[in-house]
XYZ file of C-alpha atoms in Angstrom:
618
model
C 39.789 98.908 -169.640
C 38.196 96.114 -168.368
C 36.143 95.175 -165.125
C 36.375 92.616 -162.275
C 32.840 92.479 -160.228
C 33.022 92.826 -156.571
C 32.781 89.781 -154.377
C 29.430 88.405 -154.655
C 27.539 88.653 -151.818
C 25.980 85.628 -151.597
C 29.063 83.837 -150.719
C 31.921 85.789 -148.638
C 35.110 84.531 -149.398
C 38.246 83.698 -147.138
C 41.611 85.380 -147.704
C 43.218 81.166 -148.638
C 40.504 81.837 -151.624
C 42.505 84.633 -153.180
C 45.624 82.807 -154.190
C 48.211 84.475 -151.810
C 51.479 82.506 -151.478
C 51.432 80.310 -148.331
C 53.884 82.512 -146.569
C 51.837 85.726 -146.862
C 48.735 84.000 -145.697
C 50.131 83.105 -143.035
C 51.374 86.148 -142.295
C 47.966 87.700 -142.780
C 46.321 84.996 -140.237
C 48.621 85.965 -137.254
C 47.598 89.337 -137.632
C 43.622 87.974 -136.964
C 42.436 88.264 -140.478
C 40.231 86.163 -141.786
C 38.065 87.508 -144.082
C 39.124 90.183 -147.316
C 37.197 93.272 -147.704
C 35.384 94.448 -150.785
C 38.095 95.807 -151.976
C 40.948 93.129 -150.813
C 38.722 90.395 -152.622
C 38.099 92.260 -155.848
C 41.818 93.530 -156.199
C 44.029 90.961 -154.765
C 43.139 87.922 -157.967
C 43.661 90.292 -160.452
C 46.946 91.831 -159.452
C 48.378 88.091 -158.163
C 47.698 87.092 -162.150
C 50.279 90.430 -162.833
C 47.434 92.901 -164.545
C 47.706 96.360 -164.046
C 44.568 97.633 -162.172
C 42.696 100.962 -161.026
C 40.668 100.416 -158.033
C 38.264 103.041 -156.537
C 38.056 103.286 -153.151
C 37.982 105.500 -150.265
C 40.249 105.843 -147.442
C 39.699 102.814 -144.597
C 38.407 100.340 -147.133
C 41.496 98.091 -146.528
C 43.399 99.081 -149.492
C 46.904 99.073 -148.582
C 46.753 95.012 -148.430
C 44.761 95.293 -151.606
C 48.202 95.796 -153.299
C 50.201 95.676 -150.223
C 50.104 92.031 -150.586
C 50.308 91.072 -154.476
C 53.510 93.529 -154.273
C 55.415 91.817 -152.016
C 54.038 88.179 -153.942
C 55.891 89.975 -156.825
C 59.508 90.363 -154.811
C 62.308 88.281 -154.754
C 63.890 88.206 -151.449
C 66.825 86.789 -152.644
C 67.604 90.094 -155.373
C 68.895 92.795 -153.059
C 67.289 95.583 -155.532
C 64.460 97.748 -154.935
C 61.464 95.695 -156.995
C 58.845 97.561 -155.442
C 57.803 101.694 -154.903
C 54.189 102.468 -153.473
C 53.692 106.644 -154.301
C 51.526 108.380 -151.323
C 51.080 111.792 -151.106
C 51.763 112.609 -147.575
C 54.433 111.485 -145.396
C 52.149 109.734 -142.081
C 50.622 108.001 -144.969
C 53.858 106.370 -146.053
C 54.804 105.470 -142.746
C 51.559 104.126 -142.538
C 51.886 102.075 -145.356
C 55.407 100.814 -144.695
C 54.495 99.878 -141.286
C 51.571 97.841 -142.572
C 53.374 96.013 -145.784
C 56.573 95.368 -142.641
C 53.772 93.225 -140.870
C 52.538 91.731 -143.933
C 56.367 90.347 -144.734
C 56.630 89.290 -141.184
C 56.889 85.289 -142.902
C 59.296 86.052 -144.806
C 62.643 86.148 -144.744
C 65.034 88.772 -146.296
C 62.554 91.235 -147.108
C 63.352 95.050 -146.281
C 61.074 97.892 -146.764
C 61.892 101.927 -146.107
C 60.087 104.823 -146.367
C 61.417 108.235 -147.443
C 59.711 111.453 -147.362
C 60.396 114.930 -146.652
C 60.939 116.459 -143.357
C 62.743 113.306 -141.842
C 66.969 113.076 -142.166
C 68.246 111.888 -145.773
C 71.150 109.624 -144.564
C 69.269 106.841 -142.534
C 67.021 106.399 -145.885
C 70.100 106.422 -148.059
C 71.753 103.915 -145.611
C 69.070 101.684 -145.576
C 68.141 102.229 -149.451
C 71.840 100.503 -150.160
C 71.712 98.431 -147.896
C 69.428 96.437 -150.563
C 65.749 97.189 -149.445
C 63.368 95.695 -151.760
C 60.294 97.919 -151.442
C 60.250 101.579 -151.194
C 57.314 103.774 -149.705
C 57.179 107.420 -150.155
C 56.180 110.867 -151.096
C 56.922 112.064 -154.683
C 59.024 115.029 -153.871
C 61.444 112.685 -151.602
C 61.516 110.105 -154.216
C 62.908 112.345 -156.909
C 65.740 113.532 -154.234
C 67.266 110.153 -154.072
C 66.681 109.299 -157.836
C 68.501 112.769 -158.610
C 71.004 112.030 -156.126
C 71.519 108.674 -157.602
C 70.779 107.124 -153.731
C 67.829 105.724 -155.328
C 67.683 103.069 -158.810
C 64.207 102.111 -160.681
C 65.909 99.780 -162.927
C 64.905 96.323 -161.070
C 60.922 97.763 -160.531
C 58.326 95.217 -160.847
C 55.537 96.898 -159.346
C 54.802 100.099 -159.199
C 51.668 101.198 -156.964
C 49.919 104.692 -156.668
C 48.221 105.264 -152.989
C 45.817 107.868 -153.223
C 46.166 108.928 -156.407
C 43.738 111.788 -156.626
C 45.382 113.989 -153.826
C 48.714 113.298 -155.383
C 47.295 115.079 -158.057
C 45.754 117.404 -156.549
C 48.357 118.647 -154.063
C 51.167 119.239 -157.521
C 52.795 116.072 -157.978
C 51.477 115.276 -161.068
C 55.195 116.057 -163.135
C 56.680 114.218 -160.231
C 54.745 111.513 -161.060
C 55.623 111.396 -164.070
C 59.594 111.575 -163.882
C 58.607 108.713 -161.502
C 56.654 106.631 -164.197
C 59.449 107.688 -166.754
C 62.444 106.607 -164.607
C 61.041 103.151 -164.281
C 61.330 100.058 -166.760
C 58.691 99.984 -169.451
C 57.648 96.072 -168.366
C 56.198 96.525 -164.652
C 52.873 96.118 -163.450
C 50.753 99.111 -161.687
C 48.174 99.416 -159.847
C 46.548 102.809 -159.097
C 44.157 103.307 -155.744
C 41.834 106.451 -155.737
C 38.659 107.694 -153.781
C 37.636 109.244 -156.876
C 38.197 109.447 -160.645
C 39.165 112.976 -162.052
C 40.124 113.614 -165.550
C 43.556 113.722 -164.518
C 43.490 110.349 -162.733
C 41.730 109.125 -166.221
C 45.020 110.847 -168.004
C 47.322 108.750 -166.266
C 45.779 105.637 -166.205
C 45.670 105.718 -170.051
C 49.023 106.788 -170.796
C 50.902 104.532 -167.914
C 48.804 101.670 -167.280
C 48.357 98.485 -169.946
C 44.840 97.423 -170.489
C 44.206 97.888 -166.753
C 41.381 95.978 -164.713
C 39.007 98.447 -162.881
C 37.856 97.391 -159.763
C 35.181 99.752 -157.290
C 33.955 98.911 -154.034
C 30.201 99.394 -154.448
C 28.647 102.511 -152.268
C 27.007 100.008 -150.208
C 30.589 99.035 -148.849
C 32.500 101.502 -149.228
C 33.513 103.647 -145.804
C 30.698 106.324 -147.357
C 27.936 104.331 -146.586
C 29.439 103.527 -143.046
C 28.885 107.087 -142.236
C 26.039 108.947 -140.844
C 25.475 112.197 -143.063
C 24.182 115.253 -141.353
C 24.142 118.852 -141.842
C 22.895 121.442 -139.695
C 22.016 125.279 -140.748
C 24.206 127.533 -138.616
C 24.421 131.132 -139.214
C 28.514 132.264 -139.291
C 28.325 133.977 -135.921
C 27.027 131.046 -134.093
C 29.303 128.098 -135.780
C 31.675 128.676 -132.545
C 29.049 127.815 -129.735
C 27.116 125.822 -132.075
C 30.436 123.348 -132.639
C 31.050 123.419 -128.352
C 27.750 122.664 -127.568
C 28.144 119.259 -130.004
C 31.333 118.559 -128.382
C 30.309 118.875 -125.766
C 27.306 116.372 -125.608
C 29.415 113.874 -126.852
C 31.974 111.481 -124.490
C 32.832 108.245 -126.830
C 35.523 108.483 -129.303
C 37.384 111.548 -130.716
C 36.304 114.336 -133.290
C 37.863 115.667 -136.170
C 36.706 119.514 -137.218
C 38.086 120.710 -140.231
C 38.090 123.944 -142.076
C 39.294 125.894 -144.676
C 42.434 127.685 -143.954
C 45.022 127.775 -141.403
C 43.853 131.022 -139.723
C 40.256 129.409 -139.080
C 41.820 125.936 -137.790
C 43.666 128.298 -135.242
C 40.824 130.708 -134.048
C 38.564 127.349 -133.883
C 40.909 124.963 -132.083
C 41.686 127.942 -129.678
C 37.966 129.196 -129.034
C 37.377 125.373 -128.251
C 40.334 125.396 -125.361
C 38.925 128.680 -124.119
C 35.782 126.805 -123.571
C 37.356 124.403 -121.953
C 37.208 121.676 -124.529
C 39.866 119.222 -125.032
C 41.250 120.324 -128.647
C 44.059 121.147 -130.625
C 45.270 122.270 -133.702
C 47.068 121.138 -136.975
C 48.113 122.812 -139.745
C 50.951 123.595 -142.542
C 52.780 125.767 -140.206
C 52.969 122.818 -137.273
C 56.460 121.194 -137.153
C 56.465 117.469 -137.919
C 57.111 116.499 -134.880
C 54.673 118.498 -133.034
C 52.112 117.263 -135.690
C 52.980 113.376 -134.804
C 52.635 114.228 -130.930
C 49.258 115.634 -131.457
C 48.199 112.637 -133.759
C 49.058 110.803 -131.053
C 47.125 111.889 -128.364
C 44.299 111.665 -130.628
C 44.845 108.274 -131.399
C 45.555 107.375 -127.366
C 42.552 108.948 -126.079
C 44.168 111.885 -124.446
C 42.825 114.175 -126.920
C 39.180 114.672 -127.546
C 39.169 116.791 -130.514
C 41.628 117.664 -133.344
C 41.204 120.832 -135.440
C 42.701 120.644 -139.181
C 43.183 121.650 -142.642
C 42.582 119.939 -145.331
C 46.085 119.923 -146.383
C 47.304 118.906 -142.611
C 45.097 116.516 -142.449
C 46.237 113.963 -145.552
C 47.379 110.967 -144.790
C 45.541 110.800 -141.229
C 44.815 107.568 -139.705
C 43.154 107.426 -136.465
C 40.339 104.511 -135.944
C 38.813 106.517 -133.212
C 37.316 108.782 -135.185
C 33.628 109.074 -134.585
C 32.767 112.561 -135.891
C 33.844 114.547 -138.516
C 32.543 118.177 -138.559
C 32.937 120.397 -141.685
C 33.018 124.047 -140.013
C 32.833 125.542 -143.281
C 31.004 123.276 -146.602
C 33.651 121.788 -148.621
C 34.405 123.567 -152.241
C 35.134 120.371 -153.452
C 32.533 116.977 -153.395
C 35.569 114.738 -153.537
C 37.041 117.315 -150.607
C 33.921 116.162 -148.871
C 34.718 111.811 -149.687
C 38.018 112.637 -148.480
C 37.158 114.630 -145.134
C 34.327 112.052 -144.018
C 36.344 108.989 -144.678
C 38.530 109.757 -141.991
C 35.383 108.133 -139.636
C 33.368 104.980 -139.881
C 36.923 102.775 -139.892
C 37.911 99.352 -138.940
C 34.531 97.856 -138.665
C 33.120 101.213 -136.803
C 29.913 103.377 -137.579
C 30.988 106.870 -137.705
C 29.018 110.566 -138.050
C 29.474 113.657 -140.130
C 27.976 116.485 -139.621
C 28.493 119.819 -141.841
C 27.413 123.125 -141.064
C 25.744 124.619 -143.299
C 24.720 128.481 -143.348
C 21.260 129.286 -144.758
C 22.115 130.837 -148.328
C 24.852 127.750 -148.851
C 21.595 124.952 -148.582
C 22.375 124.778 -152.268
C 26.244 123.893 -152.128
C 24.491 120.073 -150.619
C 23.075 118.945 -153.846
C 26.497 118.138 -155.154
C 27.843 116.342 -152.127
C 24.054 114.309 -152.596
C 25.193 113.594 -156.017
C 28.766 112.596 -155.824
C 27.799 110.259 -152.442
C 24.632 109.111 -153.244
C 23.257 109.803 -150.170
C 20.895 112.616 -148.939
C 22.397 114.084 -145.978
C 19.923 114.201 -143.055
C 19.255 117.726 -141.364
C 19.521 117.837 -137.678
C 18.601 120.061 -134.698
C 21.407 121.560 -132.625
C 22.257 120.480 -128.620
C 20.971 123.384 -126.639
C 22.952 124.624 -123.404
C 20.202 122.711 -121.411
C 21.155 119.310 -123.575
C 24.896 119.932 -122.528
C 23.697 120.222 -119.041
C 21.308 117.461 -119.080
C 24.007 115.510 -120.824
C 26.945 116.129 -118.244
C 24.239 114.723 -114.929
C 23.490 112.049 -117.211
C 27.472 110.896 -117.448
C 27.922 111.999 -113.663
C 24.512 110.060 -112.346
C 26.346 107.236 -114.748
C 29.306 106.625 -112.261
C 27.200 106.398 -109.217
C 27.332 102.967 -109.253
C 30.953 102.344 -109.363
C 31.755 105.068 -107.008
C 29.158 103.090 -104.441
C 30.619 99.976 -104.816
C 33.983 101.482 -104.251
C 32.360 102.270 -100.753
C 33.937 104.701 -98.036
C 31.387 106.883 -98.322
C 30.346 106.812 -94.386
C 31.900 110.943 -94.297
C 30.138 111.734 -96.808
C 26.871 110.367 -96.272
C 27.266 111.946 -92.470
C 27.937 115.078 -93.778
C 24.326 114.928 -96.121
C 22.524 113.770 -93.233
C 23.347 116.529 -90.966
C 23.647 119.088 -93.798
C 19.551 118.165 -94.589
C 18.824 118.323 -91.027
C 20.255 121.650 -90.755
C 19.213 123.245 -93.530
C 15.827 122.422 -93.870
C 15.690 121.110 -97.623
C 14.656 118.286 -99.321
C 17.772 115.778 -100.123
C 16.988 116.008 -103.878
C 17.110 119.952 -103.174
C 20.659 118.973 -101.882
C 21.506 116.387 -104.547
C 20.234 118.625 -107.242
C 22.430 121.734 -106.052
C 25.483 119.025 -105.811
C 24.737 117.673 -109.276
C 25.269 121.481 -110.464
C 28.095 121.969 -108.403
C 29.985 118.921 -109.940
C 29.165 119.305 -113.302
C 30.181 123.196 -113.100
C 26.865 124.103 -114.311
C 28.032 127.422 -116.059
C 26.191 127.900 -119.590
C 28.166 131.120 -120.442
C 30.672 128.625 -122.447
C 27.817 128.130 -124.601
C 25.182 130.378 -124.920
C 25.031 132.709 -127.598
C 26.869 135.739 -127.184
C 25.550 138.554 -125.263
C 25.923 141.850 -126.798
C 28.572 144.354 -124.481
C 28.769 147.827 -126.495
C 31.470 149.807 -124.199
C 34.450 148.005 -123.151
C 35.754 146.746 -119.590
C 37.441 149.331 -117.477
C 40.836 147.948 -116.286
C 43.926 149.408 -114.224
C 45.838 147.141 -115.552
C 49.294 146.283 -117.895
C 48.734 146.911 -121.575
C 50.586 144.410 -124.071
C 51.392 144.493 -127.723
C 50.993 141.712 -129.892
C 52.479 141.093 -133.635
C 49.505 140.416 -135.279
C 46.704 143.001 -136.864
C 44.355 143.473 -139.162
C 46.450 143.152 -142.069
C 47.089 139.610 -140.924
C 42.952 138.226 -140.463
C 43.225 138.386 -137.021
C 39.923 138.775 -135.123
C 39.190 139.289 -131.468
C 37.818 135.957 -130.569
C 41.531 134.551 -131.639
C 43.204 137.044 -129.204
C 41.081 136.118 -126.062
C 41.383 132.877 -127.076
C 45.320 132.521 -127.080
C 45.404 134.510 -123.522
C 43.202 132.015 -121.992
C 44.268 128.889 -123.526
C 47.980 129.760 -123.559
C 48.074 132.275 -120.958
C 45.773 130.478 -117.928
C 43.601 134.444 -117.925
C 40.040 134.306 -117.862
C 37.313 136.589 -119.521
C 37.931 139.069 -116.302
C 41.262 139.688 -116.640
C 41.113 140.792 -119.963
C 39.619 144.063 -120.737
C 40.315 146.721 -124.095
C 41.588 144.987 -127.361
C 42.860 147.749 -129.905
C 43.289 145.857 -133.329
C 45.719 147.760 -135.523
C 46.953 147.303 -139.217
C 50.355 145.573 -138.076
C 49.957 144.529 -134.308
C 47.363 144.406 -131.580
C 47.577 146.054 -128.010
C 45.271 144.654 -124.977
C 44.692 145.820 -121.408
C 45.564 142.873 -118.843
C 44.572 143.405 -115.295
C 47.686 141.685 -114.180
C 51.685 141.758 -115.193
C 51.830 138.709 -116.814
C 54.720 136.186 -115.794
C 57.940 134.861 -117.106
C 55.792 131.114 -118.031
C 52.597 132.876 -119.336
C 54.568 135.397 -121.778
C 56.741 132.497 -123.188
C 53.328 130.520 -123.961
C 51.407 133.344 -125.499
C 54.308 134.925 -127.345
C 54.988 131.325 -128.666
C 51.437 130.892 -129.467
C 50.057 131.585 -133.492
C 46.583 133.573 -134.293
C 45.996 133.818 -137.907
C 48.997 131.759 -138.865
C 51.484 134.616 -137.108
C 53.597 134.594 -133.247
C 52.077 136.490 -131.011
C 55.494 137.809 -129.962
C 53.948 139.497 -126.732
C 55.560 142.776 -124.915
C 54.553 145.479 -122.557
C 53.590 148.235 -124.617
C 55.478 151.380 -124.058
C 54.167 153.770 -126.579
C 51.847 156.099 -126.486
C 48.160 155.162 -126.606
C 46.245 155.595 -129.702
C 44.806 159.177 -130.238
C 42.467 158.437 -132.897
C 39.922 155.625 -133.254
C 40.195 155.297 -136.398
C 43.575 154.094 -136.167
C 42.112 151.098 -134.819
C 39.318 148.927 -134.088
C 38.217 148.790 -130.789
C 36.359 146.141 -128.794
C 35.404 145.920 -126.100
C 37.060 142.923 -123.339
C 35.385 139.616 -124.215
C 34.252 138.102 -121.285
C 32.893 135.229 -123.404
C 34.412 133.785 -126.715
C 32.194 134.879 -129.350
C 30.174 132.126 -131.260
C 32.186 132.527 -134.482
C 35.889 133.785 -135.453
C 35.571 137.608 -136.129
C 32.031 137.873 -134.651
C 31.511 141.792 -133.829
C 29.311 142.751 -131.252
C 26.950 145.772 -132.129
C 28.589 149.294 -132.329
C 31.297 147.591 -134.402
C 29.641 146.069 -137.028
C 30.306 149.106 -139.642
C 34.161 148.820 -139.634
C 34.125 144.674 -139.290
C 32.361 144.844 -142.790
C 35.173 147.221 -144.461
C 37.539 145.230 -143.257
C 35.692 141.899 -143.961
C 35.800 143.452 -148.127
C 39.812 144.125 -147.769
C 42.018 142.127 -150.068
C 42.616 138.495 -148.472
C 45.731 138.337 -146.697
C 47.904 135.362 -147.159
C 46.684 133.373 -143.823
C 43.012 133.995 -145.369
C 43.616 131.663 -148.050
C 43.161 128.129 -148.267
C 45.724 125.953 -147.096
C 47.004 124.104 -150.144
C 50.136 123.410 -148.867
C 53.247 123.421 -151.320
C 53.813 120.440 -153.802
C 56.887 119.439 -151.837
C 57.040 117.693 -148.608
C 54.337 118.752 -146.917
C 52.319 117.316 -143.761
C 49.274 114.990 -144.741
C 41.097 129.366 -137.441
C 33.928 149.746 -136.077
C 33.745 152.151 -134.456
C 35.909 152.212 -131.230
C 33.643 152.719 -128.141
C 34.897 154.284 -125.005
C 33.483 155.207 -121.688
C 34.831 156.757 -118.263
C 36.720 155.377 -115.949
C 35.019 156.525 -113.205
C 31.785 154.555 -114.569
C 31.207 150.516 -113.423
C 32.246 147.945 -115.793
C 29.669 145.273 -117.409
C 30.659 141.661 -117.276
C 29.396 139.096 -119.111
C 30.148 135.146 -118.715
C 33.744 133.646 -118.149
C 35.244 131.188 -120.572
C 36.577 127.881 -119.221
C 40.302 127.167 -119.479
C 41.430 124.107 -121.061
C 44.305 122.706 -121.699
C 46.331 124.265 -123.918
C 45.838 123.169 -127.532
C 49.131 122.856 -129.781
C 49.444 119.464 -128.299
C-alpha cells in the first residue's frame, strides 16, 4: 500500500488544482467553496487518476466530497445503470450523504442519486432504483434487500465507496459487506473512509482493495485537534447536578451528552427536564421519525441539549455542536474519536469534556494515546457560577431592552417603590436581578439527605416498571415532572417493586397528564400508569422504599442514607436487558434499603423543588 502526503502547507491549494471536471467545479463554486480540506486535497488526485484508496479521517473533515466528487467524475450520465454505491452505516448518514453528492451533481445533467435504508417504505426506492439512478447511498442491511429482491443490480459498478468503515464493522455488517463486495464486478475502483484503522478495517482493505493509496489527515487537522479536551473527576452520585450546573453556565450553541446504555440516556435526559433544562433523549427504542424531529430541533436551535447512545447517535450531523460530554468514560478510544467528532465542525472550535470518577483516572491514558493529546482537567461551575452566570446574560440585554424604550411605568414604579421602602436602588435592583433569574439553587446543589418519606393524602399510582427492569427513583420523579407538569411537592412515597412501581400523588392526575406519563419510558420500559387498587404492601421487604424526592438526585439510582444497604444488593443483581449497552442490532438501526416509615400524624420535611421543563422526547 502506498502513500500520498497531505497538502503541503506551505502552499494551500484551490479546488481548480485538483483536476475535477469543469462541470463539478463549478458545481462546487456555487456552493461557496473555494478551498479543499486536508482531506479533499490529499484524496480527490488520487481517486480522479482511478486508484483505489483508504483515507483516515474523522467525522467533519469534509470527506463525503473527498470521494463524493471523483465518484460522480467516474459516472456516465448518459448509461441509465447504477455505476456508483457509497456503504454508510446508519441511515441519517446516507441521507446525509445523498443530499450532499445531489448538490455536488447540481451541473450536471441526467444524474440521479437515491438512498435506501431501513425503516423508510421499500417501493419509492425500488421506483426510483428502475427508474435508472446512477448512484446509490445506503445502509448494508437495505442494500442486500433490494439485491435479494433483484430491485437492485451491481453489474454496471464503477466505484464502490465505504463511509465510515470502522462502525460498519463494528455495528455487524461486516458479512454484509462482503456479499456487497462479492456481488459487484471484479474491475471497480474503491475507496474506503475510516476514523480509525482496526484489524478488521486492515482485513478488508487487503482482500478487496488493489494496491490502494493511503491517505491521513495529520492530527494537526484533523476535527481532533479542533477540539478542546477536558475531563473532570465526578464521583457517580454527583454526575447529575454536576452535568446541570455545566449546562447550565453555558448559552451559545447546543450540547451533546452521551452515555452508555439506553436506560442511562433516559434517567439523564429526564433528570435534565426536571431541572428545567432544555433536553431530550435518543435512543434505539425512539421511532425514526421521532428521532429526525428531535435532530431537528437540535440543529434549529430549539433544543439546547440532546441526550444519546452511542448506537443512536451514528450518523449525527449537527454543526452546532459545541460540547460533547461523556457521562460515563468511553470503553472504547476509537468510541471516544467517534463521540468528540461530533463538535469542532465546519470551521468551528468545539469542547469535550468527560467525567471521570476518581478510581477510572487510569481509563485516560488510552484516550491520551490514541488522540495524542493530554486531556486538560477542569474545575466544576458551582451553584454560585450558575447564578453569577444567569445576571451576567440578564445584565447583557439591558441595553437592548433600553433602547427599545417605554420604560416610563416602570421606572415610576422604582422610584416610588425606593421612596417607600427605604432601600438602596441596588438593594432593589439586586432583589429584581434574583427575582428574574429565579434564583433557586435547589436544581443544583447537591442532594440533601431526607431519611423518612413525605406524608401525603393523596392518589397512589402503579407504574410498569421495577427493579427487575434498572429502574431507579430519580427516573420516576423525573418522568412525573417532565411528562406529568408535578413538582417535587406533589410527589411523596415511591415503593419500587420487582415488576412495577407504586407512588403517592397528592393530586388525581388528569386525562392529559396520565396519557404523557403512561406514554413516557424509564429504563427503556412504558410507564403504563393506573390508580392502584390493591392492597398496600405489608412487608418492606417486598420493596424498596424512598422517601418523595423533592429534588432530583445528583446521579441515576443515587440512594439517600437509610437505603444504602438494599441499593447495593440490588446494584450486584444480574444486569437486566435495559442495563446493557446499547449496541443496537446489525440491521437497520438509527445512527438513562430498608423502607423507612413514619406517622402520619408527624410534619413532613421538604427539601428543594425541581424546575419543570419542557418535556424531553422531542
Amino acid at each position: 500500500m502506498s502513500s500520498a502526503p497531505t497538502s503541503d502547507p506551505a502552499r494551500e491549494p484551490d479546488l481548480a488544482d485538483l483536476g475535477l471536471p469543469g462541470a463539478l467545479l463549478d458545481s462546487v463554486l456555487d456552493m461557496g467553496f473555494v478551498r479543499p480540506t486536508p482531506i479533499q486535497a490529499a484524496a480527490i488526485p488520487v481517486l480522479l487518476a482511478g486508484r483505489d484508496l483508504t483515507g483516515v479521517a474523522q467525522t467533519g473533515t469534509g470527506k463525503t466530497a473527498a470521494f463524493g466528487l471523483p465518484l460522480l467524475a467516474a459516472v456516465d450520465p448518459d448509461v441509465r445503470a447504477v455505476q456508483a454505491l457509497v456503504l454508510t452505516p446508519t441511515r441519517e448518514l446516507a441521507q446525509q450523504v445523498a443530499e450532499a453528492i445531489t448538490g455536488f451533481a447540481r451541473r450536471i445533467r441526467g444524474i440521479g442519486v437515491v438512498a435506501v435504508y431501513g425503516g423508510a417504505p421499500f417501493l419509492p426506492q425500488q421506483r426510483a432504483l428502475a427508474a435508472g439512478a446512477q448512484v446509490v447511498v445506503g445502509t448494508p442491511g437495505r442494500v442486500i434487500d433490494h439485491l435479494d429482491r433483484r430491485t437492485l443490480s451491481l453489474d454496471a459498478i464503477r466505484f464502490l465507496a465505504l463511509d465510515e468503515a470502522d462502525e460498519m464493522l463494528r455495528m455487524g455488517f461486516a458479512e454484509d459487506v462482503e456479499r456487497i463486495f462479492g456481488a459487484a464486478p471484479e474491475r471497480r475502483q474503491v475507496a474506503l473512509f475510516s476514523a480509525t484503522m482496526p484489524a478488521g478495517i486492515v482485513r478488508v482493505a487487503a482482500q478487496h482493495l488493489v494496491d490502494p493509496v493511503r491517505v491521513a489527515v495529520d492530527r494537526e487537522s484533523s476535527t481532533v485537534s479542533a477540539v478542546r479536551q477536558t475531563f473532570a473527576v465526578v464521583p457517580h452520585r454527583h454526575k447529575i447536578g454536576a452535568l446541570a450546573r455545566v449546562l447550565a453556565t453555558r448559552d451559545t450553541e447546543g450540547a451533546i451528552v452521551f452515555t452508555r446504555t439506553r436506560s442511562a440516556a433516559e434517567e439523564v435526559g429526564l433528570a435534565l427536564v426536571a431541572r428545567g433544562l432544555s433536553a431530550a433523549t435518543i435512543s434505539g427504542d425512539v421511532a425514526q421519525k421521532d428521532r429526525e424531529k428531535i435532530i431537528d430541533r437540535l440543529r434549529n436551535g430549539s433544543l439546547d441539549t440532546l441526550v444519546a447512545t452511542d448506537v443512536a447517535a451514528r450518523g449525527l450531523d449537527v454543526d452546532r455542536v459545541g460540547l460533547v460530554v461523556n457521562f460515563d468514560v468511553p470503553t472504547e478510544p476509537e468510541a471516544y474519536v467517534h463521540r468528540i467528532g461530533r463538535t469542532g465542525r465546519a470551521g468551528r472550535t468545539g469542547t469535550a469534556l468527560t467525567f471521570v470518577t476518581p478510581k477510572e483516572r487510569h481509563r485516560l491514558r488510552a484516550i491520551e494515546r490514541t488522540t495524542r493529546q493530554r486531556l486538560e482537567e477542569v474545575p466544576l461551575p458551582t451553584p454560585a457560577d450558575v447564578s453569577k452566570h444567569r445576571v451576567e446574560r440578564l445584565l447583557a440585554q439591558t441595553p437592548e431592552r433600553h433602547a427599545a424604550g417605554r420604560l416610563e411605568l416602570y421606572r415610576a414604579a422604582l422610584e416610588e417603590h425606593v421612596a417607600s421602602s427605604g432601600l438602596e436602588l441596588v438593594e432593589v435592583a439586586a432583589a429584581l436581578a434574583a427575582l428574574a433569574v429565579g434564583d433557586d439553587r435547589a436544581a443544583l446543589e447537591e442532594p440533601e439527605v431526607l431519611e423518612e418519606p413525605v406524608a401525603l393524602d393523596g392518589v397512589r399510582y402503579r407504574l410498569a416498571v421495577g427493579h427487575r427492569h434498572g429502574v431507579r427513583p430519580d427516573a420516576v420523579v423525573g418522568a412525573l415532572t417532565g411528562e406529568g407538569g408535578l413538582t417535587g411537592k406533589d410527589i411523596g412515597k415511591i415503593d419500587i417493586h420487582s415488576g412495577f412501581t407504586l407512588v403517592e400523588i397528592n393530586a388525581e392526575l388528569g386525562d392529559d397528564a396520565m396519557r404523557r406519563i403512561a406514554a413516557a419510558r424509564v429504563a427503556g420500559q412504558r410507564l403504563a400508569i393506573r390508580p392502584d387498587e390493591g392492597p398496600r404492601p405489608r412487608s418492606a421487604a417486598s420493596a424498596t422504599s424512598h422517601p418523595g424526592t423533592h429534588r432530583p438526585h445528583d446521579r441515576p439510582g443515587h440512594a439517600r442514607r437509610g437505603h444504602e444497604r438494599h441499593e447495593d444488593r440490588s446494584d450486584r443483581r444480574a444486569p437486566s436487558r435495559t442495563d446493557r449497552p446499547d449496541r443496537g442490532r446489525p440491521t437497520e438501526r438509527a445512527v438513562g434499603e430498608r423502607s423507612t416509615s413514619r406517622p402520619r400524624s408527624a410534619a413532613p420535611r421538604t427539601g428543594g423543588r425541581p424546575q419543570q421543563g419542557r418535556p424531553g422526547r422531542g
